[in-house]
């Protein structure tokens, strides 16, 4: 990484090495450079502190399961927003904003407890394409919280309130904006309905759960985007 | 009597002419132009409501901005350079409604910007199209219903639109793209890392896959279409719960049990040496992998 790149992105070679070795460190391997770099770099230090707090909040075995898998890209922003909202972790600046779209976004993640639960379920239950297929231990952990999480999402009053507020607000939008929102939500609702139906038929199908969790997260982001927009 | 009629007609004619002139002026919009001296890699943000945004990279350490306000009485453009003396490190452009209650959907501003190539760019344009070209800094663009086109972007690129189409022509940096209903089109990509997902939009990838590159594309009901040269080399991991998988390239299948999907359809194997990693996932959408003619 050149000096110019470092200046532009804020990353150093140490950050790249940190990123590479973080998983092994969290799995208990001796990686002294992780803690050393975390002390020198505020971004990575903040990240490590957050992950340590998640480890404490979730329990170490669960986190280890989580790190065996690669989360879907939509999971982390929602999970993180929920954990911040609940005060479990704090909001660093720069690093995560750059990598996980934490800018003041039209699609700001929704801070609701149900979102945290379902995102966590997805995060743990779902794995990278190469690993999930026969990952029975991951499946067990995921299933243990999956049912509760999906129920929490369906019954979350904040989610329901958001939909009601959205309906009031969208009526004030101009037709093209309203159309874009309504079509998107219709598409996501259709996905949710079908995935829920299939999740009941095949509760251990990880792809169905992955899509369902992702659809909920996206729907929350779309609703939040509409509620926050100042567009006419 | 005839004289009074003539006078009245003259006044009416003049009034009509004045109204027409005013209408033309309003329709033509109020064009404004500004130039800012900047560093080589300023951070530029632009927030608009309706209208098109076009940004092109150039080699000068300055930003030249032209914007046309088509509904002058209700809209103005705020610009701010930071610091306000010397070369700006940050520039903000923001469309501002003078009366938030007086909205009729015509509050459009069209922007044309020329910026240093290494600029970092952040654009929000909910209801209009965005086109960016020739940039190598971080580029982040978001829309609700507008389409986004990115041409020759060599830096990291993040594009999001709910309903608008995304088009990426010869992108070379890390790409993260998402839509809900909008289509995505990757044309001759040079990027070695692409992540894209859509709910019901179609994904089209036309081009080669970089050795050691990683391409993760997913959709719910939209089709994923990969058209690549026969000489491309990749490891394929394609899964669909209810969609069809259609591969026209020679694939050496993976025999290991771990690559047998328990649910739905899967296609796992290597094409040529398997240098790139191609992960495709859909729920009901079809996945097509075809050789380029």
XYZ file of C-alpha atoms in Angstrom:
525
model
C 0.000 0.000 0.000
C 1.481 3.326 -1.047
C 1.659 6.424 1.113
C -0.858 8.111 -1.136
C -3.269 5.210 -0.777
C -2.816 5.237 2.970
C -3.519 8.924 3.085
C -6.596 8.497 0.987
C -8.140 5.462 2.628
C -6.808 5.834 6.165
C -5.541 2.224 6.077
C -2.005 1.175 6.703
C -0.269 -2.115 6.052
C -0.744 -2.750 9.741
C -4.502 -2.433 9.254
C -4.417 -4.973 6.442
C -2.398 -7.413 8.584
C -4.790 -6.781 11.460
C -7.739 -7.594 9.242
C -6.079 -10.785 8.020
C -5.193 -12.104 11.450
C -8.180 -10.947 13.452
C -10.179 -14.118 12.962
C -7.348 -16.323 14.203
C -6.827 -14.042 17.200
C -10.499 -14.248 18.136
C -10.338 -18.007 17.850
C -7.719 -17.978 20.587
C -4.483 -18.115 18.607
C -1.523 -16.134 19.883
C -1.296 -13.044 17.665
C 0.521 -10.336 19.640
C 0.548 -7.976 16.666
C -3.236 -7.708 16.894
C -3.230 -6.077 20.304
C -0.116 -4.105 19.439
C -1.726 -2.639 16.340
C -5.028 -2.061 18.149
C -3.175 0.191 20.585
C -1.578 2.177 17.764
C -4.582 2.502 15.430
C -7.772 4.032 16.721
C -9.927 2.470 13.983
C -8.719 -1.070 14.528
C -8.601 -0.549 18.281
C -12.234 0.468 18.211
C -13.108 -2.563 16.105
C -11.338 -4.952 18.436
C -12.999 -3.374 21.459
C -16.393 -3.787 19.815
C -15.774 -7.418 18.985
C -14.627 -8.129 22.515
C -17.871 -6.618 23.765
C -19.909 -8.719 21.349
C -18.003 -11.762 22.557
C -19.001 -10.930 26.107
C -22.593 -10.174 25.111
C -23.119 -13.305 23.064
C -20.932 -15.810 24.801
C -17.687 -17.010 23.407
C -18.818 -20.307 21.842
C -21.443 -18.500 19.840
C -18.936 -15.965 18.567
C -16.602 -18.718 17.567
C -19.419 -20.251 15.554
C -20.035 -16.892 14.004
C -16.460 -16.485 12.917
C -16.486 -19.833 11.202
C -18.755 -18.264 8.678
C -18.866 -15.233 6.477
C -21.880 -13.045 7.183
C -24.036 -11.800 4.354
C -23.039 -8.248 3.479
C -26.314 -6.758 4.643
C -26.092 -8.312 8.089
C -23.370 -6.417 9.803
C -24.691 -2.867 9.354
C -28.058 -3.803 10.840
C -26.600 -5.831 13.648
C -24.113 -3.155 14.444
C -26.734 -0.387 14.453
C -28.850 -2.389 16.834
C -25.956 -3.068 19.165
C -25.058 0.623 19.143
C -28.675 1.573 19.834
C -28.717 -0.776 22.772
C -25.457 0.626 24.072
C -23.574 -2.649 23.776
C -20.991 -1.162 21.477
C -20.046 2.389 20.592
C -19.821 4.137 17.266
C -16.316 4.635 15.938
C -15.662 6.927 13.009
C -13.977 6.434 9.747
C -13.067 2.784 9.370
C -16.491 1.247 9.657
C -18.165 4.176 8.018
C -15.969 3.648 5.023
C -16.383 -0.117 4.843
C -19.927 -0.653 5.953
C -21.645 2.392 4.537
C -22.135 4.109 7.845
C -22.398 7.506 6.197
C -25.562 9.474 6.820
C -27.298 7.250 4.413
C -30.696 7.099 2.803
C -30.602 3.493 3.901
C -29.617 3.939 7.490
C -30.000 0.672 9.386
C -32.933 0.268 11.704
C -32.148 0.139 15.412
C -34.688 -2.314 16.718
C -34.212 -5.275 18.972
C -35.842 -7.638 16.532
C -33.402 -6.563 13.859
C -30.496 -7.343 16.143
C -31.928 -10.728 16.898
C -32.613 -11.660 13.326
C -29.335 -10.257 12.114
C -27.513 -12.219 14.779
C -29.459 -15.303 13.797
C -28.546 -14.810 10.201
C -24.963 -13.998 11.086
C -24.502 -17.196 13.024
C -26.858 -19.498 11.243
C -25.801 -18.569 7.801
C -22.412 -19.209 6.560
C -20.269 -18.580 3.583
C -21.198 -20.638 0.595
C -18.394 -23.120 1.090
C -18.999 -23.749 4.745
C -22.652 -23.743 5.521
C -23.649 -26.766 3.588
C -22.833 -29.442 6.120
C -22.136 -27.269 9.109
C -24.314 -29.097 11.577
C -22.950 -27.302 14.635
C -23.563 -23.918 13.060
C -27.020 -25.057 12.098
C -27.823 -26.084 15.653
C -26.744 -22.750 17.058
C -28.637 -20.934 14.379
C -31.771 -22.974 14.813
C -31.706 -22.368 18.527
C -32.246 -18.677 18.031
C -33.794 -18.664 14.582
C -37.362 -19.379 15.616
C -37.285 -16.845 18.407
C -35.672 -14.242 16.176
C -38.162 -14.566 13.352
C -41.045 -14.391 15.778
C -39.454 -11.335 17.387
C -39.220 -9.658 14.003
C -42.829 -10.389 13.112
C -44.092 -9.197 16.443
C -41.772 -6.250 16.904
C -44.080 -3.276 17.513
C -41.411 -0.846 16.287
C -41.426 -2.535 12.908
C -45.186 -2.253 12.741
C -45.062 1.399 13.793
C -42.527 2.118 11.097
C -44.828 0.688 8.473
C -47.690 2.844 9.711
C -45.524 5.971 9.683
C -44.259 5.059 6.256
C -47.817 4.827 4.905
C -48.573 8.327 6.175
C -45.377 9.810 4.823
C -45.292 8.145 1.443
C -48.653 9.688 0.575
C -46.896 13.069 0.573
C -44.155 12.007 -1.836
C -44.315 12.856 -5.487
C -45.537 9.980 -7.682
C -42.173 8.797 -8.990
C -40.600 8.624 -5.552
C -43.670 6.950 -4.092
C -43.639 4.446 -6.927
C -39.988 3.531 -6.318
C -40.616 2.931 -2.631
C -43.842 1.017 -3.132
C -42.384 -1.272 -5.785
C -39.361 -2.009 -3.634
C -41.446 -2.809 -0.601
C -43.796 -4.977 -2.640
C -40.809 -6.911 -3.909
C -39.395 -7.362 -0.408
C -42.785 -8.296 1.045
C -43.172 -10.930 -1.605
C -39.761 -12.317 -0.677
C -40.645 -12.326 3.012
C -43.944 -14.118 2.471
C -42.412 -16.827 0.309
C -39.376 -17.344 2.523
C -41.506 -17.524 5.649
C -43.720 -20.143 4.043
C -40.688 -22.162 2.980
C -38.985 -21.694 6.339
C -41.920 -23.433 7.984
C -41.732 -26.278 5.477
C -37.952 -26.651 5.656
C -36.795 -24.993 8.861
C -33.226 -26.129 8.432
C -32.760 -24.770 4.939
C -30.052 -22.168 5.501
C -30.575 -20.339 2.220
C -34.218 -19.695 3.018
C -33.311 -18.286 6.396
C -30.550 -16.214 4.853
C -32.900 -14.686 2.316
C -35.582 -14.124 4.924
C -33.203 -12.355 7.298
C -31.800 -10.300 4.466
C -35.286 -9.303 3.269
C -36.279 -8.155 6.738
C -33.089 -6.138 7.062
C -33.568 -4.557 3.672
C -37.194 -3.774 4.343
C -36.245 -2.031 7.556
C -33.616 -0.021 5.698
C -36.083 0.989 2.984
C -38.684 2.070 5.529
C -36.096 4.012 7.469
C -34.863 5.648 4.284
C -38.372 6.816 3.423
C -38.991 8.135 6.914
C -35.759 10.095 6.951
C -35.819 11.515 3.483
C -36.509 15.208 2.999
C -37.181 14.762 -0.662
C -40.405 16.256 -1.991
C -64.085 52.402 -30.750
C -61.815 50.699 -33.273
C -58.865 52.485 -31.688
C -59.742 51.138 -28.206
C -60.082 47.591 -29.539
C -56.735 47.922 -31.248
C -55.176 49.260 -28.030
C -56.649 46.387 -26.020
C -55.351 43.846 -28.537
C -51.911 45.447 -28.385
C -51.830 45.261 -24.583
C -53.037 41.646 -24.636
C -50.470 40.750 -27.251
C -47.711 42.382 -25.221
C -48.872 40.595 -22.065
C -48.912 37.254 -23.832
C -45.431 37.932 -25.170
C -44.170 38.837 -21.684
C -45.720 35.717 -20.188
C -44.207 33.583 -22.899
C -40.791 35.138 -22.299
C -41.101 34.533 -18.562
C -42.153 30.937 -19.175
C -39.202 30.404 -21.450
C -36.877 31.864 -18.836
C -38.305 29.619 -16.118
C -38.232 26.612 -18.410
C -34.651 27.344 -19.377
C -33.761 27.526 -15.706
C -31.227 29.615 -13.908
C -27.751 28.383 -14.701
C -24.985 29.091 -12.263
C -21.319 28.330 -12.517
C -18.598 28.183 -9.902
C -14.964 27.149 -9.717
C -13.206 26.053 -6.531
C -9.476 25.635 -6.084
C -8.974 22.315 -4.286
C -6.365 19.828 -3.214
C -5.594 16.901 -5.533
C -7.907 14.606 -3.625
C -10.741 16.616 -2.104
C -13.774 15.069 -0.516
C -16.892 16.133 -2.379
C -20.452 15.571 -1.290
C -23.549 16.392 -3.263
C -27.137 16.085 -2.095
C -29.944 16.668 -4.533
C -33.648 15.832 -4.762
C -34.612 15.653 -8.404
C -32.506 16.170 -11.492
C -29.451 14.706 -13.104
C -25.930 14.688 -11.730
C -22.891 14.263 -13.917
C -19.350 14.159 -12.528
C -16.211 13.785 -14.586
C -12.644 13.490 -13.394
C -9.943 15.749 -14.770
C -6.306 16.455 -14.019
C -6.674 19.947 -12.549
C -6.702 20.561 -8.771
C -9.996 22.393 -8.996
C -13.699 21.731 -9.165
C -15.791 23.353 -11.829
C -19.501 23.173 -11.142
C -22.415 24.134 -13.338
C -25.902 23.728 -12.016
C -29.230 24.546 -13.505
C -32.159 25.221 -11.238
C -35.358 24.580 -13.141
C -37.754 25.763 -10.472
C -36.052 28.943 -9.369
C -38.507 30.364 -6.826
C -38.491 27.296 -4.590
C -34.960 25.981 -4.813
C -31.438 27.146 -4.253
C -28.063 25.458 -4.220
C -25.782 25.819 -1.225
C -22.094 25.387 -1.804
C -19.411 25.309 0.799
C -15.685 24.808 0.531
C -13.666 23.834 3.591
C -11.415 25.507 4.559
C -12.877 28.689 3.158
C -9.428 30.100 2.387
C -6.817 28.439 0.223
C -7.371 25.126 -1.512
C -10.513 23.357 -0.383
C -10.150 19.885 1.100
C -13.879 19.368 1.295
C -16.690 20.650 -0.874
C -20.395 20.360 -0.248
C -23.150 20.934 -2.761
C -26.656 20.766 -1.444
C -29.983 21.443 -3.077
C -32.046 23.375 -0.605
C -35.800 23.925 -0.635
C -36.634 27.484 0.366
C -40.142 26.548 1.414
C -40.451 22.937 2.408
C -44.251 23.065 2.234
C -44.342 24.434 -1.296
C -43.360 21.227 -3.009
C -44.790 20.104 -6.251
C -42.202 17.672 -7.501
C -40.591 20.131 -9.910
C -37.756 21.160 -7.637
C -35.110 19.909 -10.009
C -31.478 20.863 -10.158
C -29.143 19.444 -12.785
C -25.470 19.377 -11.824
C -22.429 19.029 -14.032
C -19.170 18.811 -12.126
C -15.579 18.435 -13.197
C -13.407 17.311 -10.319
C -9.838 16.110 -9.656
C -9.503 12.431 -10.559
C -8.510 11.420 -7.042
C -11.516 13.054 -5.413
C -13.605 11.071 -2.968
C -17.197 11.424 -3.956
C -20.432 11.010 -2.060
C -23.649 11.616 -3.992
C -27.256 11.318 -2.927
C -29.775 11.920 -5.656
C -33.033 10.165 -4.775
C -34.988 10.916 -7.916
C -32.533 11.560 -10.646
C -29.874 9.872 -12.663
C -26.212 9.984 -11.747
C -23.271 9.504 -14.074
C -19.677 9.491 -12.902
C -16.646 9.041 -15.099
C -12.877 8.824 -14.835
C -12.364 8.835 -11.067
C -9.905 6.941 -8.917
C -10.875 7.956 -5.387
C -13.665 6.447 -3.269
C -17.007 6.840 -5.016
C -20.245 6.363 -3.136
C -23.598 6.973 -4.816
C -27.113 6.435 -3.604
C -30.478 6.894 -5.233
C -34.047 5.758 -4.700
C -35.512 5.686 -8.161
C -32.705 7.039 -10.286
C -30.303 5.113 -12.460
C -26.570 5.256 -11.823
C -23.864 4.917 -14.425
C -20.188 4.631 -13.518
C -17.655 4.683 -16.326
C -13.916 4.025 -15.951
C -13.896 4.220 -12.176
C -10.670 2.727 -10.855
C -11.194 3.364 -7.160
C -13.595 1.693 -4.712
C -17.182 2.027 -5.845
C -20.351 1.724 -3.809
C -23.650 2.060 -5.642
C -27.124 1.723 -4.206
C -30.507 2.325 -5.711
C -33.891 0.914 -4.827
C -35.465 0.990 -8.244
C -32.897 2.503 -10.560
C -30.612 0.511 -12.810
C -26.891 0.375 -12.094
C -24.413 0.338 -14.925
C -20.691 -0.115 -14.377
C -18.484 0.159 -17.426
C -14.840 -0.898 -17.051
C -14.758 -0.524 -13.257
C -11.389 -1.493 -11.791
C -11.679 -1.140 -8.013
C -13.591 -2.927 -5.306
C -17.324 -2.777 -6.043
C -20.282 -3.047 -3.746
C -23.603 -2.675 -5.527
C -27.157 -3.224 -4.414
C -30.672 -2.622 -5.633
C -34.117 -3.901 -4.773
C -35.871 -3.839 -8.140
C -33.241 -2.217 -10.346
C -31.090 -4.165 -12.795
C -27.308 -4.246 -12.625
C -24.991 -4.336 -15.552
C -21.252 -4.961 -15.300
C -19.586 -4.301 -18.628
C -15.955 -5.285 -19.216
C -15.093 -5.126 -15.524
C -11.457 -5.101 -14.454
C -12.238 -5.323 -10.750
C -10.937 -8.227 -8.765
C -13.560 -7.959 -6.065
C -17.261 -7.440 -6.670
C -20.180 -7.876 -4.331
C -23.627 -7.292 -5.725
C -27.093 -8.128 -4.591
C -30.590 -7.400 -5.747
C -34.046 -8.583 -4.814
C -35.880 -8.694 -8.098
C -33.536 -6.961 -10.511
C -31.503 -8.795 -13.122
C -27.740 -9.029 -12.893
C -25.681 -9.019 -16.063
C -21.938 -9.593 -15.950
C -20.186 -9.304 -19.284
C -16.453 -9.721 -19.232
C -13.501 -11.598 -17.855
C -12.766 -12.604 -14.278
C -9.458 -11.526 -12.781
C -7.148 -14.264 -11.507
C -7.589 -14.532 -7.725
C -10.594 -12.287 -8.071
C -13.675 -12.798 -5.943
C -17.136 -12.217 -7.347
C -20.156 -12.656 -5.125
C -23.448 -11.992 -6.867
C -26.847 -12.747 -5.426
C -30.471 -12.142 -6.227
C -33.784 -13.277 -4.909
C -36.031 -13.536 -7.953
C -33.932 -11.800 -10.590
C -31.821 -13.789 -13.010
C -28.046 -13.743 -12.857
C -26.388 -13.767 -16.263
C -22.660 -14.318 -16.630
C -21.167 -13.934 -20.087
C -17.418 -14.479 -19.989
C -14.690 -15.554 -22.410
C -14.028 -19.280 -22.763
C -10.474 -18.563 -21.636
C -11.583 -17.225 -18.267
C -10.504 -19.289 -15.307
C -12.698 -19.638 -12.265
C -14.007 -21.798 -9.510
C -17.790 -21.817 -9.560
C -20.107 -22.055 -6.609
C -23.661 -21.520 -7.832
C -26.732 -22.257 -5.779
C -30.415 -21.658 -6.222
C -33.275 -22.821 -4.056
C -35.932 -22.855 -6.761
C -34.258 -21.299 -9.781
C -32.780 -22.965 -12.818
C -29.023 -23.339 -13.256
C -27.784 -23.200 -16.775
C -24.083 -23.495 -17.571
C -22.669 -23.628 -21.082
C -18.989 -23.665 -20.113
C -16.969 -26.827 -19.513
C -16.831 -27.418 -15.797
C -14.789 -29.942 -13.862
C -17.220 -30.861 -11.098
C -16.237 -31.093 -7.469
C -16.817 -34.553 -6.095
C -16.537 -33.851 -2.402
C -19.676 -34.417 -0.359
C -19.488 -30.901 1.054
C -20.336 -29.555 -2.374
C -23.638 -31.385 -2.631
C -26.403 -28.999 -1.663
C -29.004 -30.411 0.677
C -31.625 -28.021 -0.653
C -32.278 -26.699 -4.115
C -29.871 -26.788 -7.002
C -26.139 -26.404 -6.953
C -23.348 -26.256 -9.449
C -19.803 -26.534 -8.154
C -16.666 -26.954 -10.167
C -13.756 -25.333 -11.898
C -13.462 -23.905 -15.360
C -9.905 -23.986 -16.725
C -7.513 -23.526 -13.783
C -10.097 -22.131 -11.403
C -8.150 -18.973 -10.611
C -11.030 -16.633 -9.801
C -13.840 -17.388 -7.362
C -17.369 -16.940 -8.642
C -20.170 -17.305 -6.125
C -23.696 -16.985 -7.444
C -26.802 -17.357 -5.350
C -30.464 -16.970 -6.159
C -33.714 -18.045 -4.607
C -36.154 -18.264 -7.497
C -34.156 -16.501 -10.180
C -32.271 -18.457 -12.810
C -28.520 -18.483 -13.133
C -27.029 -18.544 -16.622
C -23.343 -18.893 -17.398
C -22.492 -18.544 -21.060
C -19.384 -18.058 -23.182
C -19.017 -14.714 -24.871
C -19.319 -14.960 -28.648
